[in-house]
mmCIF file of C-alpha atoms in Angstrom:
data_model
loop_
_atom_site.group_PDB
_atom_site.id
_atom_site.type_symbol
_atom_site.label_atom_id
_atom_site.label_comp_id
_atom_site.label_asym_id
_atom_site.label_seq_id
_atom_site.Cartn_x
_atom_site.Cartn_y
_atom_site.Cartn_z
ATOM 1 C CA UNK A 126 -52.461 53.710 -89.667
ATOM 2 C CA UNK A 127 -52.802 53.043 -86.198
ATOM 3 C CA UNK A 128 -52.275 49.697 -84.354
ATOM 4 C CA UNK A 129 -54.300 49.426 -81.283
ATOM 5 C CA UNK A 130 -52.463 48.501 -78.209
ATOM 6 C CA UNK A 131 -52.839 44.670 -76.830
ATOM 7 C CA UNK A 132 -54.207 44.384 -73.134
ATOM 8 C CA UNK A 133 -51.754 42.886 -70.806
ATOM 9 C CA UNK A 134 -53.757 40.742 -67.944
ATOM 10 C CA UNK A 135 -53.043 41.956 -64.626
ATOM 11 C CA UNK A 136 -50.744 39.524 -62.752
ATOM 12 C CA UNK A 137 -53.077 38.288 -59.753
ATOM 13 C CA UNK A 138 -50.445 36.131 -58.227
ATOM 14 C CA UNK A 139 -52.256 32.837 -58.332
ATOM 15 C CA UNK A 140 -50.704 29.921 -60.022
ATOM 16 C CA UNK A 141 -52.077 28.541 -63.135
ATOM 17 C CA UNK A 142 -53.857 24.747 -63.267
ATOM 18 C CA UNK A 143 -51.157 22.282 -64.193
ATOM 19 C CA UNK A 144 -53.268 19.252 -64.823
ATOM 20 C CA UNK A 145 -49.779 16.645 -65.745
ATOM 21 C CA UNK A 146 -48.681 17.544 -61.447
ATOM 22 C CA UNK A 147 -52.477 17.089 -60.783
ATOM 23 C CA UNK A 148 -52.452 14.052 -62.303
ATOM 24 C CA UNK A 149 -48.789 12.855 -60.648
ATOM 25 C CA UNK A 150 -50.126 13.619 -57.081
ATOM 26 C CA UNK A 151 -53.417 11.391 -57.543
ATOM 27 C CA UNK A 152 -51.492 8.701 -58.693
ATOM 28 C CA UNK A 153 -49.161 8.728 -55.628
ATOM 29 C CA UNK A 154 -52.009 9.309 -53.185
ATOM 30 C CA UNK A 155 -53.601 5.763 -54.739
ATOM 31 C CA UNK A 156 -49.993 4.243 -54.274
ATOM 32 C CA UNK A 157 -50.195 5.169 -50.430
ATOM 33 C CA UNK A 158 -53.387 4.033 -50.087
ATOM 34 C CA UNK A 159 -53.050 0.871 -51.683
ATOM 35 C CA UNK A 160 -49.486 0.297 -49.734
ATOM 36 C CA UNK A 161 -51.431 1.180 -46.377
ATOM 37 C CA UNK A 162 -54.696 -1.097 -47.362
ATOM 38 C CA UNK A 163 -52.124 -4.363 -47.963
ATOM 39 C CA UNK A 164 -49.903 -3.621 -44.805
ATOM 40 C CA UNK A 165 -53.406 -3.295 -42.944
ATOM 41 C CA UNK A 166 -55.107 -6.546 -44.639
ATOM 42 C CA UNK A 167 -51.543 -8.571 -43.819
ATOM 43 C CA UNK A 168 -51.679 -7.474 -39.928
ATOM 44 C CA UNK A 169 -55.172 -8.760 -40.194
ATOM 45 C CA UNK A 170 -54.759 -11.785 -41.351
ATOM 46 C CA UNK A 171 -51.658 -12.784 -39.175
ATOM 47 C CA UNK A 172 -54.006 -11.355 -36.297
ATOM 48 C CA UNK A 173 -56.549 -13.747 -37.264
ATOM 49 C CA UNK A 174 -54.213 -16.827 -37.740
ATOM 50 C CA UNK A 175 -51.363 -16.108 -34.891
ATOM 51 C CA UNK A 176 -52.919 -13.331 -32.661
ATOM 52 C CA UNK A 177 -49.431 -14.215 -30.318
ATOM 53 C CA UNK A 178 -47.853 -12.596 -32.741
ATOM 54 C CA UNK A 179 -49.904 -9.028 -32.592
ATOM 55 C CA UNK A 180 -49.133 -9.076 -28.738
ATOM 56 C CA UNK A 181 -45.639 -10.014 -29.196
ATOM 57 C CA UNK A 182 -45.670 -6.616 -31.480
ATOM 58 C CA UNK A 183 -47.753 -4.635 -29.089
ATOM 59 C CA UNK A 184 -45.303 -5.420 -26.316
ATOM 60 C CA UNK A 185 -42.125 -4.561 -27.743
ATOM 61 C CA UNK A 186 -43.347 -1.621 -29.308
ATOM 62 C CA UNK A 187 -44.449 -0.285 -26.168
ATOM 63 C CA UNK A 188 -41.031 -1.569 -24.865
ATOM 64 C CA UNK A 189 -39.278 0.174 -27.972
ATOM 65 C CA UNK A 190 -41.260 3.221 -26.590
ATOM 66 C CA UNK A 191 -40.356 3.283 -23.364
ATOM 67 C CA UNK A 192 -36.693 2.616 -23.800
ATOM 68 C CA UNK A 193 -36.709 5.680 -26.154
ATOM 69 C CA UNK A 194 -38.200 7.889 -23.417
ATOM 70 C CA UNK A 195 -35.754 6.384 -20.656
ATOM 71 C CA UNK A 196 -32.623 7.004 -23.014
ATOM 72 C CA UNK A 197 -34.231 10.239 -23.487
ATOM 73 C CA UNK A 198 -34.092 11.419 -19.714
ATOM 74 C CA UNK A 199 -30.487 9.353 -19.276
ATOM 75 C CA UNK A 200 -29.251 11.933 -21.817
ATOM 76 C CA UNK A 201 -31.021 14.689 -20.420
ATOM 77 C CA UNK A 202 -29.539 13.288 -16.729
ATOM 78 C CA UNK A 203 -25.924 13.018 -17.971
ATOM 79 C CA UNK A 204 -25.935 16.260 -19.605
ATOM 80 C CA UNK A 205 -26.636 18.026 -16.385
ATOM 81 C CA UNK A 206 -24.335 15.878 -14.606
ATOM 82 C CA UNK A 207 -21.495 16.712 -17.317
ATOM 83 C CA UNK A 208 -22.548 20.496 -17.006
ATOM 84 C CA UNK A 209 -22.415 20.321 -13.179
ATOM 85 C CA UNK A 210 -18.685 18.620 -13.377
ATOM 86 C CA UNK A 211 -17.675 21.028 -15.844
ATOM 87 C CA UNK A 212 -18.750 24.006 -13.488
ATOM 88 C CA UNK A 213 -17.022 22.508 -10.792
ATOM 89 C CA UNK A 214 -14.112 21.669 -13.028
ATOM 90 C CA UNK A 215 -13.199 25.588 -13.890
ATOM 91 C CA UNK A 216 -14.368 26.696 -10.251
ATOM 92 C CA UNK A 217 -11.470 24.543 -9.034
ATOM 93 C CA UNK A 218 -9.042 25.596 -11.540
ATOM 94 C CA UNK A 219 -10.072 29.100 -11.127
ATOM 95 C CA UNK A 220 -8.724 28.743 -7.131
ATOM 96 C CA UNK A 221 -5.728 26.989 -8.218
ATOM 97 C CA UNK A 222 -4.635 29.645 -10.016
ATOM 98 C CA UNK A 223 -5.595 32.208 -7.601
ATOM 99 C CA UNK A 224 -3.875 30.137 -4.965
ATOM 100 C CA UNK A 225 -0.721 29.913 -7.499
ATOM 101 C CA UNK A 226 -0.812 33.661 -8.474
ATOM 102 C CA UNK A 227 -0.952 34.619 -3.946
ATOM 103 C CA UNK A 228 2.430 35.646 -2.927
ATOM 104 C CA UNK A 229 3.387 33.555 -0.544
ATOM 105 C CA UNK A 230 3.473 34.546 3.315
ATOM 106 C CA UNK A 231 6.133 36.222 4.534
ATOM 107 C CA UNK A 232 8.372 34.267 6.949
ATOM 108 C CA UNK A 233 8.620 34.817 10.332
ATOM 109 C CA UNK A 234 12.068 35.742 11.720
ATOM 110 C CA UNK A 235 13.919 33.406 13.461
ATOM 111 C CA UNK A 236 13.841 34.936 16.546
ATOM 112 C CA UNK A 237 10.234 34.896 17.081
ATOM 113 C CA UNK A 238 10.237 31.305 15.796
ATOM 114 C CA UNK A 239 12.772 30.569 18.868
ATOM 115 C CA UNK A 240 10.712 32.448 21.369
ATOM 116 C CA UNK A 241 8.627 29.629 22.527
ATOM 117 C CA UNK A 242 11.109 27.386 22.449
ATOM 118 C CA UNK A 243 13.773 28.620 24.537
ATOM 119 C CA UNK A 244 13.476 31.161 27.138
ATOM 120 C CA UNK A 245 15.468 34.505 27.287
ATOM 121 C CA UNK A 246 18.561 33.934 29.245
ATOM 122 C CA UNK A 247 20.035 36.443 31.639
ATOM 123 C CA UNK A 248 23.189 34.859 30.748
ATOM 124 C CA UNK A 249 25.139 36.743 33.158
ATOM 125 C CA UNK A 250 22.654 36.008 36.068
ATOM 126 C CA UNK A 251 23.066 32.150 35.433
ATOM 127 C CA UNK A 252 25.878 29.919 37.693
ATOM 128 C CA UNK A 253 28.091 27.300 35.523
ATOM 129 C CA UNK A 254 26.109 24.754 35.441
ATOM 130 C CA UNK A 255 23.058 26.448 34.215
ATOM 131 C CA UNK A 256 25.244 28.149 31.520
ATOM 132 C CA UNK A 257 26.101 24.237 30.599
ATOM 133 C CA UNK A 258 22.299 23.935 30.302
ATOM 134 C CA UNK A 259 21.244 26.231 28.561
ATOM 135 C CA UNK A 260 23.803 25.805 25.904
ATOM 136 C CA UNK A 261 22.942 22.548 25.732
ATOM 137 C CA UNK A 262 18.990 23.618 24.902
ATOM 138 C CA UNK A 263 20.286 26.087 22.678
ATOM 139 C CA UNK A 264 21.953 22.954 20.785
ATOM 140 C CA UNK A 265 18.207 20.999 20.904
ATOM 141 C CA UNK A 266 16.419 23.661 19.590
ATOM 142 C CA UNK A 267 18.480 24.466 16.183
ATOM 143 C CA UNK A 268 17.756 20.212 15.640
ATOM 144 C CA UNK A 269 20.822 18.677 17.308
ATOM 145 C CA UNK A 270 20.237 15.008 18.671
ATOM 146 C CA UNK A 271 21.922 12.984 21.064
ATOM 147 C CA UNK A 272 22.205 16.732 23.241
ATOM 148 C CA UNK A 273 24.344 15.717 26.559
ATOM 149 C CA UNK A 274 25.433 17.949 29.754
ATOM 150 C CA UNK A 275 28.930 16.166 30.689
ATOM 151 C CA UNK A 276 30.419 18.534 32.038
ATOM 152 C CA UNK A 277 32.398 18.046 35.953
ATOM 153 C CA UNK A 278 35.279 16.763 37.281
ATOM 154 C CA UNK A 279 37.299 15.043 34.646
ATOM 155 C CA UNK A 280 35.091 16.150 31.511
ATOM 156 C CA UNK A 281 38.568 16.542 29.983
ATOM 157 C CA UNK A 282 37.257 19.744 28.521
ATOM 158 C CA UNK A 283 33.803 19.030 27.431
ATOM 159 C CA UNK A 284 31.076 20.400 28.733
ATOM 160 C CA UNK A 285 28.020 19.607 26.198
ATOM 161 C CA UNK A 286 28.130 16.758 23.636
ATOM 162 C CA UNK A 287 26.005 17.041 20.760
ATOM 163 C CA UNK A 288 25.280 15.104 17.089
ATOM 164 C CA UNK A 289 24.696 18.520 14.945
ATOM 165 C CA UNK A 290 21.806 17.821 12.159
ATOM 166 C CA UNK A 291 23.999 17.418 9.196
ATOM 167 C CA UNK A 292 25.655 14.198 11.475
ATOM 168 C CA UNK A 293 28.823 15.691 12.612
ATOM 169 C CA UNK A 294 30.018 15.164 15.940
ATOM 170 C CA UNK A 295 29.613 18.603 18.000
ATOM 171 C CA UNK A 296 31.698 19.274 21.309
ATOM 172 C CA UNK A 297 31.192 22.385 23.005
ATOM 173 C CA UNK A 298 33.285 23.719 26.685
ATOM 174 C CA UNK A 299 31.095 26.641 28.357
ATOM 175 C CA UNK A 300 33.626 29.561 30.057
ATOM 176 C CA UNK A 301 31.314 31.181 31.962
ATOM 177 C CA UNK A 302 33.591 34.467 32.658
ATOM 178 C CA UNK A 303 32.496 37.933 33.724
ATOM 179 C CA UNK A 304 33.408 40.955 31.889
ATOM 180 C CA UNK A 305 36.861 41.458 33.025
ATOM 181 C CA UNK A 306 38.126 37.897 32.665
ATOM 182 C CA UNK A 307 38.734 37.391 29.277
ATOM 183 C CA UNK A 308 39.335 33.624 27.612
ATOM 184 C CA UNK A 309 42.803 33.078 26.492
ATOM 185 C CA UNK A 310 45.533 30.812 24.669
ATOM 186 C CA UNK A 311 46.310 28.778 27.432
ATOM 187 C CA UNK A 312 42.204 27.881 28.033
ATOM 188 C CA UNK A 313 41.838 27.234 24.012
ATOM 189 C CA UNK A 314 45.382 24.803 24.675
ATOM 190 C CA UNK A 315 44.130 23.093 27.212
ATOM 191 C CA UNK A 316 40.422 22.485 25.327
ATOM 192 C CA UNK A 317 42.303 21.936 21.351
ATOM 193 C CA UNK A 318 44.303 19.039 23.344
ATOM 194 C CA UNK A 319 41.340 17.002 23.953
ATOM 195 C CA UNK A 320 38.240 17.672 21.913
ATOM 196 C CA UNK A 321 39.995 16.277 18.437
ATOM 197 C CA UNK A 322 41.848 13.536 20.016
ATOM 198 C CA UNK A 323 39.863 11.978 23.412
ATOM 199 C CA UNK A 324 36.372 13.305 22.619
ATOM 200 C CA UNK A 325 36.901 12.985 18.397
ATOM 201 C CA UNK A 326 35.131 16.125 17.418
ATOM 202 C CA UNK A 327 34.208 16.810 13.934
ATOM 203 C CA UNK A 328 32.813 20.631 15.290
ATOM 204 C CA UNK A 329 35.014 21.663 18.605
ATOM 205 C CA UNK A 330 33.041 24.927 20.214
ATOM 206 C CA UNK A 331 34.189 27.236 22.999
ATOM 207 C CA UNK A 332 31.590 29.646 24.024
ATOM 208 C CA UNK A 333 31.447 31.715 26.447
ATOM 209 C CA UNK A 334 30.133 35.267 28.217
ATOM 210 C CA UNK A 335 32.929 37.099 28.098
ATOM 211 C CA UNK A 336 35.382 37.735 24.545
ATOM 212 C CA UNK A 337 38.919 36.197 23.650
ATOM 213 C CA UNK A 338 42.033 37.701 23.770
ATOM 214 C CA UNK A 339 44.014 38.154 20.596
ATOM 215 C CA UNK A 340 46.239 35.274 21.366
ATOM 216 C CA UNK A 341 43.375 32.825 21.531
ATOM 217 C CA UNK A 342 41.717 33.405 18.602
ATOM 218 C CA UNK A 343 44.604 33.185 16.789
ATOM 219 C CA UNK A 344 45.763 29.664 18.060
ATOM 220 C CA UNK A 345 41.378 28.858 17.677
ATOM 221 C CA UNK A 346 42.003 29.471 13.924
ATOM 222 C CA UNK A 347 44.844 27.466 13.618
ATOM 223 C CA UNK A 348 43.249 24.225 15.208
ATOM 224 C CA UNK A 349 39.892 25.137 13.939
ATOM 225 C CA UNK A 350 38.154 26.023 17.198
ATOM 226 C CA UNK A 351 34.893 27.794 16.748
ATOM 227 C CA UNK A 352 35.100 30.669 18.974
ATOM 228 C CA UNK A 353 31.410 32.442 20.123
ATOM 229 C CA UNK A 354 31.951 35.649 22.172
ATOM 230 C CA UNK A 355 29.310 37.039 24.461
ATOM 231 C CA UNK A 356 27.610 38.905 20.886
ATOM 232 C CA UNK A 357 27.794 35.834 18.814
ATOM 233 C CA UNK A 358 26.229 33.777 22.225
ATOM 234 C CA UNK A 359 23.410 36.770 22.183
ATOM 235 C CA UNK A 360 22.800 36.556 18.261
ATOM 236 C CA UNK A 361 22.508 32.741 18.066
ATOM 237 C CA UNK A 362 20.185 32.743 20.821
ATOM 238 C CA UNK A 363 17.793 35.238 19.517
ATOM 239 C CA UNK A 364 17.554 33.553 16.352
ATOM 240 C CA UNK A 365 19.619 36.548 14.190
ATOM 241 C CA UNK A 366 22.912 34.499 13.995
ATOM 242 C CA UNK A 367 24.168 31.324 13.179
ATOM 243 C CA UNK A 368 24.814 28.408 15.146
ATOM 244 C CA UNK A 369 28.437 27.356 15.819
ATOM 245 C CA UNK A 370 28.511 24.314 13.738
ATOM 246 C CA UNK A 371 27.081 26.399 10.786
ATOM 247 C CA UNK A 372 29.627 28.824 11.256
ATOM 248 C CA UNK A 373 31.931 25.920 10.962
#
């Protein structure tokens, strides 16, 4: 026996009547409406017996408006003022860093530091006193103070007096001497007798533009005379060696 198939109802998509919702959402709609009717009827009535009171409302709404819009655009203002301090914020950092990261600038060498300052002595073209000078200007420029030319009769065998930078008392005799004439023991003698004692040196410099004989540089190291020969003379004033008091 054959049992004859059942028809299945295409499925069309649409959503059947559900009449308990249908019901729900008139009953809410009614709700509304009566809430909105009474709020309505009350505003009327106050209208009617304080109508103050419906400007006082009408004003600070609008007021309660307006300040919303104007804190609106403050926000919008102080975000683009934030934005703008942030931008300039990293831009800065970002030259910091580049400015950090730069190797620095080589420095100049000493010599062309010292060119303007003191001019290039033809120490062999200049007379005694202007060898006392310009060792004395040599002296000003590498930051002594208190830089004075005594030298004469009865100098007692100082020539330039001098406070170096670190404070110490600097006195310095000038032997201007040719080639052939050499300094020796008997000139550093004369000048180890007076600079400790009479003109209390704490740095006691012979320099001159000639050299020392053996002798003399021997009894210099003994007393602690600072001896500069015409090379060291040449060296510290072009900057490439050191002064005498450093050397000291």
């Amino acid at each position: 026996m054959t049992v004859p198939a059942r028809r299945v109802r295409p499925h069309t998509g649409r959503r059947s009547f559900d009449l308990r919702s249908t019901a729900l959402f008139f009953v809410l709609a009614a709700l509304v409406l009566c809430v909105l009717g009474f709020v309505v009827r009350t505003l009327a009535g106050t209208a009617e017996r304080r109508p103050a009171w419906v400007v006082v409302l009408c004003l600070g709404g609008l007021a309660a408006v307006l300040a919303w819009g104007r804190l609106r655009r403050h926000r919008r203002l102080a975000a683009g003022t934030a934005r703008r301090a942030a931008a300039a914020l990293e831009e800065g950092v970002h030259t910091a860093l580049e400015e950090w990261e730069a190797p620095p600038a080589a420095a100049p060498p000493a010599a062309a530091l010292y060119a303007a300052d003191v001019p290039a002595y033809d120490f062999d073209a200049l007379d005694a006193d202007e060898f006392e000078q310009a060792v004395a200007g040599l002296c000003e420029r590498d930051g002594c103070t208190a830089v004075e030319v005594v030298g004469g009769a009865g100098d007692l065998g100082a020539d330039v007096l001098a406070v170096a930078p670190d404070g110490r008392r600097v006195v310095v005799q000038c032997k201007r001497y040719g080639d052939g004439n050499r300094v020796g023991s008997q000139d550093l003698q004369r000048f180890g007798g007076t600079c400790y004692t009479v003109h209390e040196a704490d740095v006691a410099v012979l320099v001159t533009t000639s050299d020392f004989t053996a002798p003399a540089v021997e009894y210099a190291a003994q007393c602690g005379i600072v001896c500069v020969d015409r090379t060291a003379l040449r060296a510290w004033h072009e900057g490439t060696g050191p002064a005498p008091w450093a050397a000291a």
